[in-house]
mmCIF file of C-alpha atoms in Angstrom:
data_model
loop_
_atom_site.group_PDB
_atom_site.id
_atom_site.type_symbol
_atom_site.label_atom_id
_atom_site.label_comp_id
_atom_site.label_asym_id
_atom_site.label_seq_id
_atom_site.Cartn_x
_atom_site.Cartn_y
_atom_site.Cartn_z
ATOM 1 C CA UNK A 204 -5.056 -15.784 -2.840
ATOM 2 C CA UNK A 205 -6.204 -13.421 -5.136
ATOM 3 C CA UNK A 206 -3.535 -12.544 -8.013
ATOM 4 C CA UNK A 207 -3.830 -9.191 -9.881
ATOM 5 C CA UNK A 208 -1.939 -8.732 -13.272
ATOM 6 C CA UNK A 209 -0.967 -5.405 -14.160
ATOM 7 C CA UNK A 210 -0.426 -4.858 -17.852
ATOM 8 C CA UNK A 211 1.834 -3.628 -19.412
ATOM 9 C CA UNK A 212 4.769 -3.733 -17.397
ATOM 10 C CA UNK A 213 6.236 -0.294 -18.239
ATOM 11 C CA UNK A 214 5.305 1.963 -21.190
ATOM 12 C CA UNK A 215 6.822 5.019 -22.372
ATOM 13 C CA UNK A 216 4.844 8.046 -23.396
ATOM 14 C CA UNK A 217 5.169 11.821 -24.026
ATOM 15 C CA UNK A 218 3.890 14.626 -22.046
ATOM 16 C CA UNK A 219 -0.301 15.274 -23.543
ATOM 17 C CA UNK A 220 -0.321 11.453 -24.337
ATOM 18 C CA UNK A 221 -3.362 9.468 -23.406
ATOM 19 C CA UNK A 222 -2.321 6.507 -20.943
ATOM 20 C CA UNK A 223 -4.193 3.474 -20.088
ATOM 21 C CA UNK A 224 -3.039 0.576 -17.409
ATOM 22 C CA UNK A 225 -4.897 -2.034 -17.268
ATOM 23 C CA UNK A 226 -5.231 -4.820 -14.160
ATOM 24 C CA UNK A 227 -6.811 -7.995 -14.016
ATOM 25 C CA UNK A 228 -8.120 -9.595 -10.518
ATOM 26 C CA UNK A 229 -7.889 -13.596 -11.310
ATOM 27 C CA UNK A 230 -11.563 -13.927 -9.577
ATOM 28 C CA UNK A 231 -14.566 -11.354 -9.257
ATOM 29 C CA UNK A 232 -13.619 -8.419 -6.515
ATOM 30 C CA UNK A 233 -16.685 -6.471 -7.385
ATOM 31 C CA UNK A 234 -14.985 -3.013 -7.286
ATOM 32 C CA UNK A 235 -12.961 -3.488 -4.101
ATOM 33 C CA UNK A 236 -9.907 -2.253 -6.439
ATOM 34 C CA UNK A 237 -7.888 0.717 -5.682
ATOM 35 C CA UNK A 238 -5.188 2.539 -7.921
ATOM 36 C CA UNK A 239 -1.710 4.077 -6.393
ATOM 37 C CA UNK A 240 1.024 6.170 -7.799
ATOM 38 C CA UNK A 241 4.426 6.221 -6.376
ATOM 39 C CA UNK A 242 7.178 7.681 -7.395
ATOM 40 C CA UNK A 243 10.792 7.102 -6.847
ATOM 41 C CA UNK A 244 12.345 7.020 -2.921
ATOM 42 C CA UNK A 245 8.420 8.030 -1.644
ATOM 43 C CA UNK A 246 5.540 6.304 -0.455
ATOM 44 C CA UNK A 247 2.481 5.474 -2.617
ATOM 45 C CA UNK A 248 -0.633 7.949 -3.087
ATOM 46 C CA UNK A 249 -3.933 6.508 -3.056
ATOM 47 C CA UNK A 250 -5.050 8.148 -6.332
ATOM 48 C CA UNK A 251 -8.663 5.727 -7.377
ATOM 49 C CA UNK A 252 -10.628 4.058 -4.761
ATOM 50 C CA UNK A 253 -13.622 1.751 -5.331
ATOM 51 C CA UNK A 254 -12.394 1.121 -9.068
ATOM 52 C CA UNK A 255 -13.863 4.488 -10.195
ATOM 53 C CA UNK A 256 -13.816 7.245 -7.093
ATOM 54 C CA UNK A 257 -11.266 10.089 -7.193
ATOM 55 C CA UNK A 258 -9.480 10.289 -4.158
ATOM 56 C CA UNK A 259 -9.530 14.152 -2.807
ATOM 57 C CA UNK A 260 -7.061 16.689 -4.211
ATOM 58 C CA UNK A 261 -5.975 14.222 -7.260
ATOM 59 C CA UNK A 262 -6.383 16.110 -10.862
ATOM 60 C CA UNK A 263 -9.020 14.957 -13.147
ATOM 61 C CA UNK A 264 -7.384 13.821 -15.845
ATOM 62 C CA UNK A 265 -7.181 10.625 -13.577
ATOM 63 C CA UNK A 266 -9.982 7.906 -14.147
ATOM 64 C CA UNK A 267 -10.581 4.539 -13.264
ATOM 65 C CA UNK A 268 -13.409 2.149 -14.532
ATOM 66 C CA UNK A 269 -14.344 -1.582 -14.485
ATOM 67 C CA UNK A 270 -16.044 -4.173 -11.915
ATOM 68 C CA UNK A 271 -15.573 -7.939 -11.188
ATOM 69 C CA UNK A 272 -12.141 -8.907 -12.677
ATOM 70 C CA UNK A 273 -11.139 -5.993 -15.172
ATOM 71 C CA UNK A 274 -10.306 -2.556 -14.384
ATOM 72 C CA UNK A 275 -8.526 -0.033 -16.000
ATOM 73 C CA UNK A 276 -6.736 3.420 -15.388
ATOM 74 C CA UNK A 277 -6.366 6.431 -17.184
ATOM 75 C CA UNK A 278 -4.434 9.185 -17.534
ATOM 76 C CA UNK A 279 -6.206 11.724 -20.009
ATOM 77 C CA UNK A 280 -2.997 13.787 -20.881
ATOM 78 C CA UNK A 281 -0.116 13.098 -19.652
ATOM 79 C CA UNK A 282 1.659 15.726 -17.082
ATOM 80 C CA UNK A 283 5.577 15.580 -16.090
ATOM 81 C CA UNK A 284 4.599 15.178 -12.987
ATOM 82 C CA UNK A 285 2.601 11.689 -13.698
ATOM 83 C CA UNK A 286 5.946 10.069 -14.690
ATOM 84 C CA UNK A 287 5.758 7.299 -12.197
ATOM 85 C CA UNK A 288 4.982 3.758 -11.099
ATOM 86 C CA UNK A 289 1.356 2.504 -10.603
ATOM 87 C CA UNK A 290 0.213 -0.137 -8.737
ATOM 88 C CA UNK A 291 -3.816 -1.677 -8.371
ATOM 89 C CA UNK A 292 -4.502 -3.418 -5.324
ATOM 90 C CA UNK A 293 -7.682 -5.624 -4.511
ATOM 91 C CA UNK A 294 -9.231 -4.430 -1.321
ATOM 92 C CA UNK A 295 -11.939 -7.677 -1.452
ATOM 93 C CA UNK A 296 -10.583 -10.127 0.781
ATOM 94 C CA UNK A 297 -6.912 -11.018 2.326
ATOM 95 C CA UNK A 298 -4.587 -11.628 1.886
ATOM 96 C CA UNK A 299 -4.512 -7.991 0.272
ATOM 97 C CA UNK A 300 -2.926 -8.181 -3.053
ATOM 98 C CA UNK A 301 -1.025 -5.760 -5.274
ATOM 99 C CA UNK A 302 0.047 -5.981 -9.105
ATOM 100 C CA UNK A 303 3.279 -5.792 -10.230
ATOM 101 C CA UNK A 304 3.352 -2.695 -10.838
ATOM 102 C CA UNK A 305 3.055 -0.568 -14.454
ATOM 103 C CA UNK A 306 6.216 2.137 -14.529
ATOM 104 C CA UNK A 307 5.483 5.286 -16.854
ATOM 105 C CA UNK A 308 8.890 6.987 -17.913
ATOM 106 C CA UNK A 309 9.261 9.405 -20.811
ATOM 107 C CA UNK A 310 9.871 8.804 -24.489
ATOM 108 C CA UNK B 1390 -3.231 17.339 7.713
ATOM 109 C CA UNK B 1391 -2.942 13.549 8.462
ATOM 110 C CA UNK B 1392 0.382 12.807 9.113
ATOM 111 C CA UNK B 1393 1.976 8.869 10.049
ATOM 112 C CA UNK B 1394 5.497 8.790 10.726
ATOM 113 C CA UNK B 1395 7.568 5.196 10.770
ATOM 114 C CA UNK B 1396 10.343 4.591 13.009
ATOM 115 C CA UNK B 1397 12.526 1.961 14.797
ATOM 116 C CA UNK B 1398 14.394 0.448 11.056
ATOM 117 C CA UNK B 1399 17.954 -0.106 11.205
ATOM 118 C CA UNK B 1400 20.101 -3.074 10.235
ATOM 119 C CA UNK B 1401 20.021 -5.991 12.079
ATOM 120 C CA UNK B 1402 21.127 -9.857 11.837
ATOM 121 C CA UNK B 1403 19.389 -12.693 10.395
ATOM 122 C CA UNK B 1404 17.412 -14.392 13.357
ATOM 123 C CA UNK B 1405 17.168 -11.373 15.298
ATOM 124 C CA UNK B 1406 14.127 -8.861 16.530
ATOM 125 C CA UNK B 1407 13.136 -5.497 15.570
ATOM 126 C CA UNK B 1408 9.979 -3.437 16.419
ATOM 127 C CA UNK B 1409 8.616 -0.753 14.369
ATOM 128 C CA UNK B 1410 6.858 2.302 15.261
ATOM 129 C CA UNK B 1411 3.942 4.653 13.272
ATOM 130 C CA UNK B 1412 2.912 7.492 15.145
ATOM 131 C CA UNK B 1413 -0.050 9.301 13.603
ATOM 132 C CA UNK B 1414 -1.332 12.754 13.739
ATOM 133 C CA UNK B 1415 -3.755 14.579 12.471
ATOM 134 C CA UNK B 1416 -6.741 12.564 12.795
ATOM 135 C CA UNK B 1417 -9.149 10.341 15.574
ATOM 136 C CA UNK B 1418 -6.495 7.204 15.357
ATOM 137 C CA UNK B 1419 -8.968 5.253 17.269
ATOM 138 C CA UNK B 1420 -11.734 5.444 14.337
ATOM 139 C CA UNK B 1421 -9.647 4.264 11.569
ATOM 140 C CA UNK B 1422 -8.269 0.533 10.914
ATOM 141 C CA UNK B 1423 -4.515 0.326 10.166
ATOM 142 C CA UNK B 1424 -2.120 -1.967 8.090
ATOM 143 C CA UNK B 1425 1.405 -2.785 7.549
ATOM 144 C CA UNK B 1426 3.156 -2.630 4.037
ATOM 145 C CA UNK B 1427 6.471 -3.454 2.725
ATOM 146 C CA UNK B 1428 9.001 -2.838 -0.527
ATOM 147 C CA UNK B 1429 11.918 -4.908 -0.607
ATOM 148 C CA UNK B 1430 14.426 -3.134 -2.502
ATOM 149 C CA UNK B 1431 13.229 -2.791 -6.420
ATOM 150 C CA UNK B 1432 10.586 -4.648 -5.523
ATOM 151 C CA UNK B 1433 6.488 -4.169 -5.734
ATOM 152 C CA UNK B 1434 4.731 -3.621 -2.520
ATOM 153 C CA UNK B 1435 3.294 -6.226 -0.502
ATOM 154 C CA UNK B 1436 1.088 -6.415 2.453
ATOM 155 C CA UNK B 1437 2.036 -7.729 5.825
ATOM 156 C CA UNK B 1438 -0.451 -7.364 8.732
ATOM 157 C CA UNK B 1439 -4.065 -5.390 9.734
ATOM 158 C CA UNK B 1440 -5.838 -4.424 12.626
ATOM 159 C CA UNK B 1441 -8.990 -3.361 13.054
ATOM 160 C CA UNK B 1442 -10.686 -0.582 15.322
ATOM 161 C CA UNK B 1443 -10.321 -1.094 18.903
ATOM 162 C CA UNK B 1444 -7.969 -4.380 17.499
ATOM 163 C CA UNK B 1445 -11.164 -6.790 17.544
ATOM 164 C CA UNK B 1446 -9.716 -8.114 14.061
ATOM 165 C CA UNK B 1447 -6.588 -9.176 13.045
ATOM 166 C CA UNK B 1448 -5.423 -10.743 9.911
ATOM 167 C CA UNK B 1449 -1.559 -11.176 8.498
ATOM 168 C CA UNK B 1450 0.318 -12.534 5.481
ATOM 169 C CA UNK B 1451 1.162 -16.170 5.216
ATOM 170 C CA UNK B 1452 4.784 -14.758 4.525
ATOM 171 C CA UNK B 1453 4.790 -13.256 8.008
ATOM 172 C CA UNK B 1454 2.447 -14.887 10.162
ATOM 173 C CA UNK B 1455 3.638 -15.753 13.263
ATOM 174 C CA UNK B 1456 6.995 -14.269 13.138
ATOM 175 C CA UNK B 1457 5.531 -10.899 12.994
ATOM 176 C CA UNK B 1458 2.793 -9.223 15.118
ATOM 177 C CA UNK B 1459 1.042 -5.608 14.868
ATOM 178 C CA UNK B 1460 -0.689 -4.340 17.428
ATOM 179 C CA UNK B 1461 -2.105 -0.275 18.366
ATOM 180 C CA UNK B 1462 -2.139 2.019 21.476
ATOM 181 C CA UNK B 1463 -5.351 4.207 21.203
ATOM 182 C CA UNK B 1464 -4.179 6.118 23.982
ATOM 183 C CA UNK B 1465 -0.375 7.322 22.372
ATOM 184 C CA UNK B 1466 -1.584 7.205 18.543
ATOM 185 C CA UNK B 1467 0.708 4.524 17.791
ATOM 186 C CA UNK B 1468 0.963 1.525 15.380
ATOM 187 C CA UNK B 1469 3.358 -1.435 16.464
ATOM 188 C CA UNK B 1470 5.005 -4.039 14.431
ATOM 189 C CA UNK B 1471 6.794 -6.773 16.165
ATOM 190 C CA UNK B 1472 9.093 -8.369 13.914
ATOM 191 C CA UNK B 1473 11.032 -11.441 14.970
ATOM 192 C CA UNK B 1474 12.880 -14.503 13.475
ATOM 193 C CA UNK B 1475 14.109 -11.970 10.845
ATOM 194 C CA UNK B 1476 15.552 -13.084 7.796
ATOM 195 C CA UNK B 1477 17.471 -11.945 4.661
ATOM 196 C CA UNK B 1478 14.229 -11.682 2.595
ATOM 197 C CA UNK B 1479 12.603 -9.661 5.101
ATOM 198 C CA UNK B 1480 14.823 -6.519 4.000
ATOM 199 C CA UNK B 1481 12.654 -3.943 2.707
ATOM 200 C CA UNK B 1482 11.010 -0.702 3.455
ATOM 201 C CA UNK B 1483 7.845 -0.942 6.120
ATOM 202 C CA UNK B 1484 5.349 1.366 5.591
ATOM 203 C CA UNK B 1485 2.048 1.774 8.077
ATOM 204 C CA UNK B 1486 -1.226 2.687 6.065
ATOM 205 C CA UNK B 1487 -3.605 4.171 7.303
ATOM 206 C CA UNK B 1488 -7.923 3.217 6.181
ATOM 207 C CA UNK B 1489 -11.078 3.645 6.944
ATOM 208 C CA UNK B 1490 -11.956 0.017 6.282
ATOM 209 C CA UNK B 1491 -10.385 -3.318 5.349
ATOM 210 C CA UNK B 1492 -8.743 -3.233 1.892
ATOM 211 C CA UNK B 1493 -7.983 0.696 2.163
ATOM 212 C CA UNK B 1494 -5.093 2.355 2.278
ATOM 213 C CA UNK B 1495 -5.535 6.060 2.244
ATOM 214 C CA UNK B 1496 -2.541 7.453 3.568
ATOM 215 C CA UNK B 1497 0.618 5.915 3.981
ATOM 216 C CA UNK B 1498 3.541 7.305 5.847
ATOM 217 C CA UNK B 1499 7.189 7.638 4.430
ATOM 218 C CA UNK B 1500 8.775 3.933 5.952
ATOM 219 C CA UNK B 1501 11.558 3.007 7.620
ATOM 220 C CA UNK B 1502 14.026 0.321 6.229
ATOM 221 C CA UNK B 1503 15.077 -2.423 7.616
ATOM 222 C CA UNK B 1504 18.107 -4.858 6.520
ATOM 223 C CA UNK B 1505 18.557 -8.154 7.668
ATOM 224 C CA UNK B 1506 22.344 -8.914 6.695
ATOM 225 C CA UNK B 1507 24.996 -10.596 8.766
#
């Protein structure tokens, strides 16, 4: 199975702060790596798809990059609304896999 | 506005049988592949079962594999999850996911919880 490992954990972070969450796919998953947000008592919301594509309706100040095992994403300035917790998930081959999980609260 | 909605949860006892519903609006259900997820409680998310379009492809979790079986009506919009041989660590929140191909979940609907506990 395919592990991915989301770092860091949790992070805190004030409102205009640039975030970065980083996840790491223990073998190559080309860019079969998606990025969800979910926040607390709701279901997650597909917010990167394909390690880089926006998914519709999501602001801009979202971002994803990387390929094969390292992939990263971004929050440009940090909204209230963003406080959350973010999960990548490897879309390559099954069993699908999800990281741990990255929580964002404020500081 | 695409719209899945998770039903049939509830608390029942270790060794027993449960099946969950999704019923989906708001798009062609038969073009899209579907999947199963779950959240135990404080938990990450994990990923239980997939079928394909017209269910020519199946695939499931070791964790669930036969205990648990999905399956889809075309015809009523519906997503099915057979769950049997429950036990304590199955407790957790089921959510169906919708995608447009494996490894994509696009939209998810709220879940429904289910508690194994004697």
């Amino acid at each position: 199975d395919i592990q991915m490992t989301q770092s860091p954990s949790s992070l805190s972070a004030s409102v205009g702060d640039r975030v970065t969450i980083t996840c790491r796919a223990s073998q190559s998953i080309s860019t079969y790596l998606n990025w969800y947000q979910q926040k607390p008592g709701k279901a997650p919301k597909r917010l990167i798809y394909g390690a880089s594509s926006l998914q519709s309706g999501v602001p801009s100040r979202f971002s994803g990059s990387g390929s094969g095992t390292d992939f990263a994403l971004t929050i440009s300035s940090l909204q209230p609304e963003d406080f959350a917790t973010y999960y990548c998930q490897q879309g390559y081959i099954t069993p699908l896999t999800f990281g741990g999980g990255t929580k964002v609260e404020i500081k | 506005e695409v719209q899945l909605a998770e039903s049939g949860g509830g608390v029942i006892q270790p060794g027993g049988s449960l099946r969950l519903s999704c019923a989906a609006s708001g798009f062609t259900f038969r073009n899209y592949v579907l999947n199963w997820v779950r959240q135990a409680p404080g938990k990450g998310l994990e990923w239980l079962a997939y079928v394909g379009i017209s269910s020519r492809s199946i695939y499931y979790a070791d964790s669930v594999k036969g205990r648990f079986t999905i399956s889809r009506d075309d015809a009523e919009n519906s997503l099915y999850l057979q769950l049997n041989s429950l036990r304590a660590e199955d407790t957790a929140v089921y959510y169906c996911a919708r995608g447009v191909g494996l490894g994509d979940f696009d939209y998810w609907g709220q879940g429904t919880l289910v508690t194994v506990s004697s």
